[in-house]
Amino acid sequence: MATVKFDEATRLYPGNDKPSVDRLNIDIEDGEFLVLVGPSGCGKSTSLRMLAGLEEVNAGKIWIGDRDVTNLSPKDRDVAMVFQNYALYPHMTVADNMGFALKIAGVDKGEIRKRVEEAAKILDLEQYLERKPKALSGGQRQRVAMGRAIVRSPQVFLMDEPLSNLDAKLRVQTRTQIASLQRRLGVTTVYVTHDQVEAMTMGDRVAVLKDGLLMQCDTPRHMYDHPNNVFVAGFIGSPAMNLLDVDVTDGGVQVGGSKIPVERARLDSSSGKQVTLGVRPEDLELTSEGQGIPVTVDVVEELGADAYIYGSTNAKQHADFDESGAEVPERPFIARVDGRRPPAKGETVYLAPKSGHVHLFDAGSGQRLGD
Amino acid sequence: MALNITASRPDPALLDLPWELPLETWPEEHLAALPRGISRHVVRFVKLSGRVLAVKEIKADIAAREYQMLRVLNRIEVPCVEPFGVVSGRVDVNGNPLDACLITRHLQFSLPYRALFSQSLRVGTSTRLIDALAVLLVRLHLTGFWWGDVSLSNTLFRRDAGAFAAYLVDAETGELHQALTDGQREHDLDIARVNIAGELMDLEAGGFLEAGTDAIDTSNRIVTRYTELWNELTGLERFEKGDRWRVDERIRRLNELGFDVDELAISTDFDGTHIAIQPKVVDAGHHSRRLLRLTGLDVEENQARRLLNDLDSYRAGTDRQNDDEEIVAHDWLARIYEPITRTVPRDLAGKLAPAELFHEVLEHRWYMSERAGHDIPIEDAIRDYVATVLPSKPDEATVVGVDTVEMPVVAMFDDH
Ligand SMILES: Nc1ncnc2c1ncn2[C@@H]1O[C@H](COP(=O)(O)OP(=O)(O)OP(=O)(O)O)[C@@H](O)[C@H]1O
Ligand SMILES: Nc1ncnc2c1ncn2[C@@H]1O[C@H](COP(=O)(O)OP(=O)(O)OP(=O)(O)O)[C@@H](O)[C@H]1O
Ligand SMILES: [Mg+2]
Ligand SMILES: [Mg+2]
């Protein structure tokens, strides 16, 4: 087991003018489950490959434990890269399916058997070891695939989108299994996904990357409550946070028909007359006509106790960007309301942020204002 | 949701397929029983308007991505299956959503490696497969394609004059870049090595691997073959100024390996005593391009090499060394190649691709000549071959009845 440290780690691909991973700093604790998340092309796989020793580090260093591994070859690092796609072999027993990579690595038979049995115990597959994969359920097969990684007992597991081709149901199941398994094994794990829900449900901490830059590295809770910048605010959370560009007024900000008081200190560091205000759908409440933000309801999604309304507003929404970096023109304004008395489609409602639940960001830099 | 078909040339007959049924339950009448490799998704072959299509049930976003990727790979002329379309927005009779389907054209005369191993085997089949895969991987890497899931299962093989030609079939995990880094290539190679070892061990467990073949040794061959080829195609070579013949020699070696050199960088040392050369742009298909230009025949690289050799002997044999090459080629095509390949009765025509048949006949003639102690005319050889050898060959345009395997990763029932 070991800590992992990205220390100003930088990767500039030949022919590119901008690094794909730019001075990355992350300290990963021993036994921690760290998730790298971000839109396509943000540098997740590159970061992982740098840690695996499969990508040159142009500047900075990478540490595993107290070893500087920056220039070590992959096989000298004691990390296991878990393949994105794991095949199961029909003629081989479950035990052989789990152990064959060790055989390739030249581990002796007795040792392989021992490690396979240990892994099978952890994965609850003991009684299936002599069977063929065909006789297993989808979930059990997925666990055999995990067994293939576990038996290698490395210091660090590296996983790049291991669930991307599973069906929705198995994906949710497997997600939980991987996370709980990792906790039981206690092996430091770096996990890559583009799915923020997956990141937030699995990680001890989540590192959000964008264009090769680390946006924030935090526990899911703290990231959710205190996004460091507009990008993280809009990326983390489902449904997404509402982001509005609002005017700064004396002692607060003007949100539609209401003035929301904000401590002077929080606005002092802002660079302009406007700031970006963020409020999560669950942090809005209905207010009286003419107050707050007017929202015309387009869709009502009823979920029992709660309902979500998706609507349009004349308040100025902060320009948003999709996975490919293109501007998303109009995002619906989203609010959670009482599921027993949801507004009707076409109705205009007035919504105000609950006090203490607004996030403010500098309109220019996008950085969080205040704490 | 409405059914949504994306295709560059959509065939309306597509609409007649039972998209409202999970692929696994499609009725026989639509299906062609052809062998497949190991796969996680359900894959079926479907007959449609006189052709055979491969249909893979897969999540819509992945299907769309793989479709686009295959289109790009086809455009840059990498050997891979040809994308046909994507069908999404499927729902079953109760209105429940079904996964999308990626449709590719069935690659004719191609064989998944498992089908090759269930036939009676020539020694060295596994090494020849791996050699073919190494060539494919090098070609993919030269174009900047990182595969991410290199395996025998994700490759299709066509016979190629005693060797094999490899085609990419599964591009799901692929990424295309300007050029790959050493790390990306190394990553693919590592994936290849482990997957091939697993696949060969599986054949071994099923009793299909040739006796005397070691799964691990054989899997390591992907690394050595790949590295040799990569170095030959891209390596820097330094020599003294006097040894200029080495430029031609390098080009000749690359041609021999089946590559043309489109760009070669030559530089001299500071003091001008040494020369360094490095191929910058190489293009596979040296022999097949030449044959195509001369005869219009579009065949695999080794087959082309074989046919070109036969063309050369024809030229020598008819004493026409001074005639225009294209005219001789035209005569060879009309007098030798076409009559021979047309001799095959219609019901045996699906056994082998014509160029492969021609190669086999040349081999057959050689054996017959050796036995007889004198030259046998090719007309006699083809007659004997059609009578004694061809009928017992499996039908390879569309091989039927081989064990096919699927390991679906769908949540089949809830455990835990
Ligand atoms: N060999 C290469 N040459 C040039 N650029 C490259 C190369 N490999 C990757 N890149 C670029 O580096 C950036 C980061 O790529 P990377 O694969 O790390 O992103 P990612 O976050 O894993 O994306 P995805 O979610 O699509 O897998 C991208 O812009 C990509 O195009
Ligand atoms: N166009 C085609 N022509 C011939 N065979 C095909 C074609 N498409 C698919 N196949 C066969 O179907 C098999 C499975 O296809 P494919 O590898 O795309 O599925 P998959 O489920 O994505 O696989 P994996 O488990 O590797 O992700 C292949 O190994 C091949 O034998
Ligand atoms: Mg990636
Ligand atoms: Mg496949």
Coordinates of N, CA and C in Angstrom, one line a residue, chain A residues 129-215:
Chain A
L129 N -15.5 -21.4 -8.2 CA -14.1 -21.4 -8.8 C -13.9 -22.5 -9.9
E130 N -14.5 -23.6 -9.7 CA -14.3 -24.7 -10.7 C -15.3 -24.6 -11.9
R131 N -16.2 -23.7 -11.8 CA -17.2 -23.6 -12.9 C -16.7 -22.8 -14.1
K132 N -17.4 -22.9 -15.1 CA -17.1 -22.0 -16.3 C -18.0 -20.8 -16.2
P133 N -17.5 -19.7 -16.8 CA -18.1 -18.4 -16.7 C -19.6 -18.4 -17.2
K134 N -19.8 -19.3 -18.2 CA -21.2 -19.4 -18.7 C -22.2 -19.6 -17.7
A135 N -21.8 -20.4 -16.6 CA -22.8 -20.7 -15.6 C -23.1 -19.6 -14.6
L136 N -22.4 -18.4 -14.8 CA -22.6 -17.3 -13.8 C -23.6 -16.3 -14.3
S137 N -24.0 -15.5 -13.3 CA -24.9 -14.4 -13.7 C -24.0 -13.2 -14.1
G138 N -24.7 -12.2 -14.7 CA -24.0 -11.0 -15.2 C -23.1 -10.4 -14.1
G139 N -23.7 -10.2 -12.9 CA -23.0 -9.6 -11.8 C -21.8 -10.4 -11.3
Q140 N -22.0 -11.8 -11.3 CA -20.9 -12.6 -10.9 C -19.8 -12.6 -11.9
R141 N -20.1 -12.5 -13.2 CA -19.1 -12.4 -14.2 C -18.3 -11.1 -14.0
Q142 N -19.0 -10.0 -13.7 CA -18.3 -8.8 -13.5 C -17.3 -8.9 -12.3
R143 N -17.7 -9.7 -11.3 CA -16.8 -9.9 -10.1 C -15.6 -10.7 -10.5
V144 N -15.8 -11.7 -11.4 CA -14.7 -12.5 -11.8 C -13.6 -11.5 -12.5
A145 N -14.2 -10.6 -13.3 CA -13.3 -9.6 -13.9 C -12.5 -8.8 -12.9
M146 N -13.2 -8.4 -11.8 CA -12.5 -7.7 -10.8 C -11.5 -8.6 -10.1
G147 N -11.8 -9.9 -10.0 CA -10.9 -10.8 -9.4 C -9.5 -10.8 -10.1
R148 N -9.6 -10.6 -11.4 CA -8.4 -10.6 -12.3 C -7.5 -9.5 -11.8
A149 N -8.0 -8.4 -11.4 CA -7.2 -7.3 -10.9 C -6.7 -7.5 -9.5
I150 N -7.6 -8.0 -8.7 CA -7.3 -8.1 -7.3 C -6.1 -9.1 -7.0
V151 N -6.1 -10.2 -7.8 CA -5.1 -11.2 -7.5 C -3.7 -10.7 -7.8
R152 N -3.6 -9.6 -8.5 CA -2.3 -9.0 -8.7 C -1.7 -8.3 -7.5
S153 N -2.6 -8.0 -6.5 CA -2.2 -7.3 -5.3 C -1.1 -6.2 -5.4
P154 N -1.4 -5.2 -6.2 CA -0.4 -4.1 -6.4 C -0.5 -3.1 -5.3
Q155 N 0.4 -2.1 -5.4 CA 0.3 -1.0 -4.4 C -0.8 0.0 -4.8
V156 N -1.0 0.1 -6.1 CA -2.0 1.0 -6.5 C -2.8 0.4 -7.7
F157 N -4.1 0.6 -7.6 CA -5.0 0.2 -8.7 C -5.3 1.4 -9.6
L158 N -5.2 1.2 -10.9 CA -5.6 2.3 -11.8 C -6.7 1.8 -12.7
M159 N -7.8 2.6 -12.7 CA -9.0 2.1 -13.5 C -9.4 3.3 -14.4
D160 N -9.5 3.0 -15.7 CA -9.9 4.0 -16.7 C -11.3 3.6 -17.2
E161 N -12.3 4.3 -16.8 CA -13.7 4.0 -17.2 C -14.1 2.6 -17.3
P162 N -13.9 1.8 -16.2 CA -14.1 0.4 -16.3 C -15.6 0.0 -16.5
L163 N -16.5 0.9 -16.3 CA -17.9 0.5 -16.4 C -18.5 1.1 -17.7
S164 N -17.7 1.7 -18.5 CA -18.4 2.4 -19.6 C -19.2 1.6 -20.5
N165 N -19.0 0.3 -20.7 CA -19.8 -0.5 -21.6 C -20.8 -1.4 -20.9
L166 N -21.1 -1.1 -19.6 CA -22.1 -2.0 -19.0 C -23.5 -1.4 -19.2
D167 N -24.5 -2.2 -19.0 CA -25.8 -1.6 -19.1 C -26.1 -0.9 -17.8
A168 N -27.1 0.0 -17.8 CA -27.3 0.9 -16.8 C -27.5 0.3 -15.4
K169 N -28.2 -0.8 -15.4 CA -28.5 -1.5 -14.1 C -27.2 -2.1 -13.5
L170 N -26.5 -2.8 -14.4 CA -25.3 -3.5 -13.9 C -24.2 -2.5 -13.5
R171 N -24.3 -1.3 -14.2 CA -23.3 -0.3 -13.9 C -23.5 0.3 -12.5
V172 N -24.7 0.5 -12.1 CA -25.0 1.0 -10.8 C -24.5 -0.1 -9.7
Q173 N -24.9 -1.3 -10.0 CA -24.5 -2.4 -9.1 C -23.0 -2.5 -8.9
T174 N -22.3 -2.5 -10.1 CA -20.9 -2.7 -10.1 C -20.1 -1.6 -9.4
R175 N -20.7 -0.4 -9.7 CA -20.1 0.8 -9.0 C -20.0 0.6 -7.5
T176 N -21.1 0.2 -6.9 CA -21.1 0.0 -5.5 C -20.2 -1.1 -5.1
Q177 N -20.2 -2.1 -5.9 CA -19.3 -3.3 -5.5 C -17.8 -2.8 -5.6
I178 N -17.4 -2.1 -6.6 CA -16.0 -1.7 -6.7 C -15.7 -0.8 -5.5
A179 N -16.5 0.1 -5.2 CA -16.2 1.0 -4.1 C -16.1 0.3 -2.8
S180 N -17.0 -0.6 -2.5 CA -17.0 -1.3 -1.2 C -15.8 -2.3 -1.2
L181 N -15.5 -2.9 -2.3 CA -14.4 -3.8 -2.4 C -13.1 -3.1 -2.1
Q182 N -13.0 -1.9 -2.7 CA -11.8 -1.1 -2.5 C -11.6 -0.8 -1.1
R183 N -12.7 -0.5 -0.4 CA -12.6 -0.1 1.0 C -12.1 -1.3 1.8
R184 N -12.6 -2.5 1.5 CA -12.2 -3.7 2.2 C -10.8 -4.0 1.9
L185 N -10.3 -3.9 0.7 CA -8.9 -4.2 0.4 C -8.0 -3.1 0.9
G186 N -8.5 -1.9 0.9 CA -7.6 -0.8 1.4 C -6.5 -0.5 0.4
V187 N -6.6 -0.8 -0.8 CA -5.5 -0.5 -1.8 C -5.8 0.9 -2.4
T188 N -4.8 1.7 -2.4 CA -4.9 3.0 -3.0 C -5.4 2.9 -4.5
T189 N -6.4 3.7 -4.8 CA -7.0 3.5 -6.1 C -7.2 4.8 -6.8
V190 N -6.8 4.9 -8.1 CA -7.1 6.1 -8.9 C -8.1 5.6 -10.0
Y191 N -9.2 6.3 -10.0 CA -10.3 5.8 -10.9 C -10.7 7.0 -11.8
V192 N -10.8 6.7 -13.1 CA -11.2 7.7 -14.1 C -12.6 7.5 -14.6
T193 N -13.3 8.6 -14.6 CA -14.7 8.5 -15.3 C -15.0 9.9 -15.8
H194 N -15.9 10.0 -16.8 CA -16.4 11.3 -17.2 C -17.8 11.6 -16.6
D195 N -18.2 10.6 -15.7 CA -19.6 10.7 -15.2 C -19.5 11.2 -13.8
Q196 N -20.0 12.4 -13.6 CA -19.8 13.1 -12.2 C -20.6 12.3 -11.2
V197 N -21.7 11.7 -11.5 CA -22.5 11.0 -10.5 C -21.7 9.8 -10.0
E198 N -21.1 9.1 -11.0 CA -20.2 8.0 -10.6 C -19.1 8.5 -9.7
A199 N -18.5 9.6 -10.1 CA -17.4 10.1 -9.3 C -17.8 10.4 -7.9
M200 N -18.9 11.1 -7.7 CA -19.4 11.6 -6.4 C -19.9 10.4 -5.6
T201 N -20.4 9.3 -6.2 CA -20.8 8.2 -5.3 C -19.7 7.3 -5.0
M202 N -18.6 7.3 -5.7 CA -17.5 6.3 -5.5 C -16.3 6.9 -4.7
G203 N -16.0 8.1 -5.0 CA -14.7 8.6 -4.5 C -14.7 9.0 -3.0
D204 N -13.5 8.7 -2.3 CA -13.3 9.4 -1.1 C -13.1 10.9 -1.3
R205 N -12.3 11.1 -2.4 CA -12.2 12.5 -2.9 C -12.3 12.5 -4.4
V206 N -12.7 13.6 -4.9 CA -12.9 13.7 -6.4 C -12.0 14.9 -6.9
A207 N -11.3 14.6 -8.0 CA -10.5 15.7 -8.6 C -11.1 16.0 -9.9
V208 N -11.5 17.3 -10.1 CA -12.2 17.7 -11.3 C -11.1 18.3 -12.2
L209 N -11.0 17.8 -13.4 CA -10.1 18.4 -14.4 C -10.8 19.0 -15.5
K210 N -10.2 20.1 -16.1 CA -10.7 20.7 -17.3 C -9.6 21.3 -18.1
D211 N -9.5 21.0 -19.3 CA -8.4 21.4 -20.2 C -7.0 21.2 -19.6
G212 N -6.9 20.1 -18.9 CA -5.6 19.7 -18.4 C -5.3 20.4 -17.0
L213 N -6.2 21.2 -16.5 CA -5.9 21.9 -15.3 C -6.8 21.3 -14.2
L214 N -6.3 21.2 -13.0 CA -7.1 20.7 -11.8 C -7.9 21.9 -11.4
M215 N -9.2 21.6 -11.4 CA -10.2 22.7 -11.0 C -10.4 22.6 -9.5

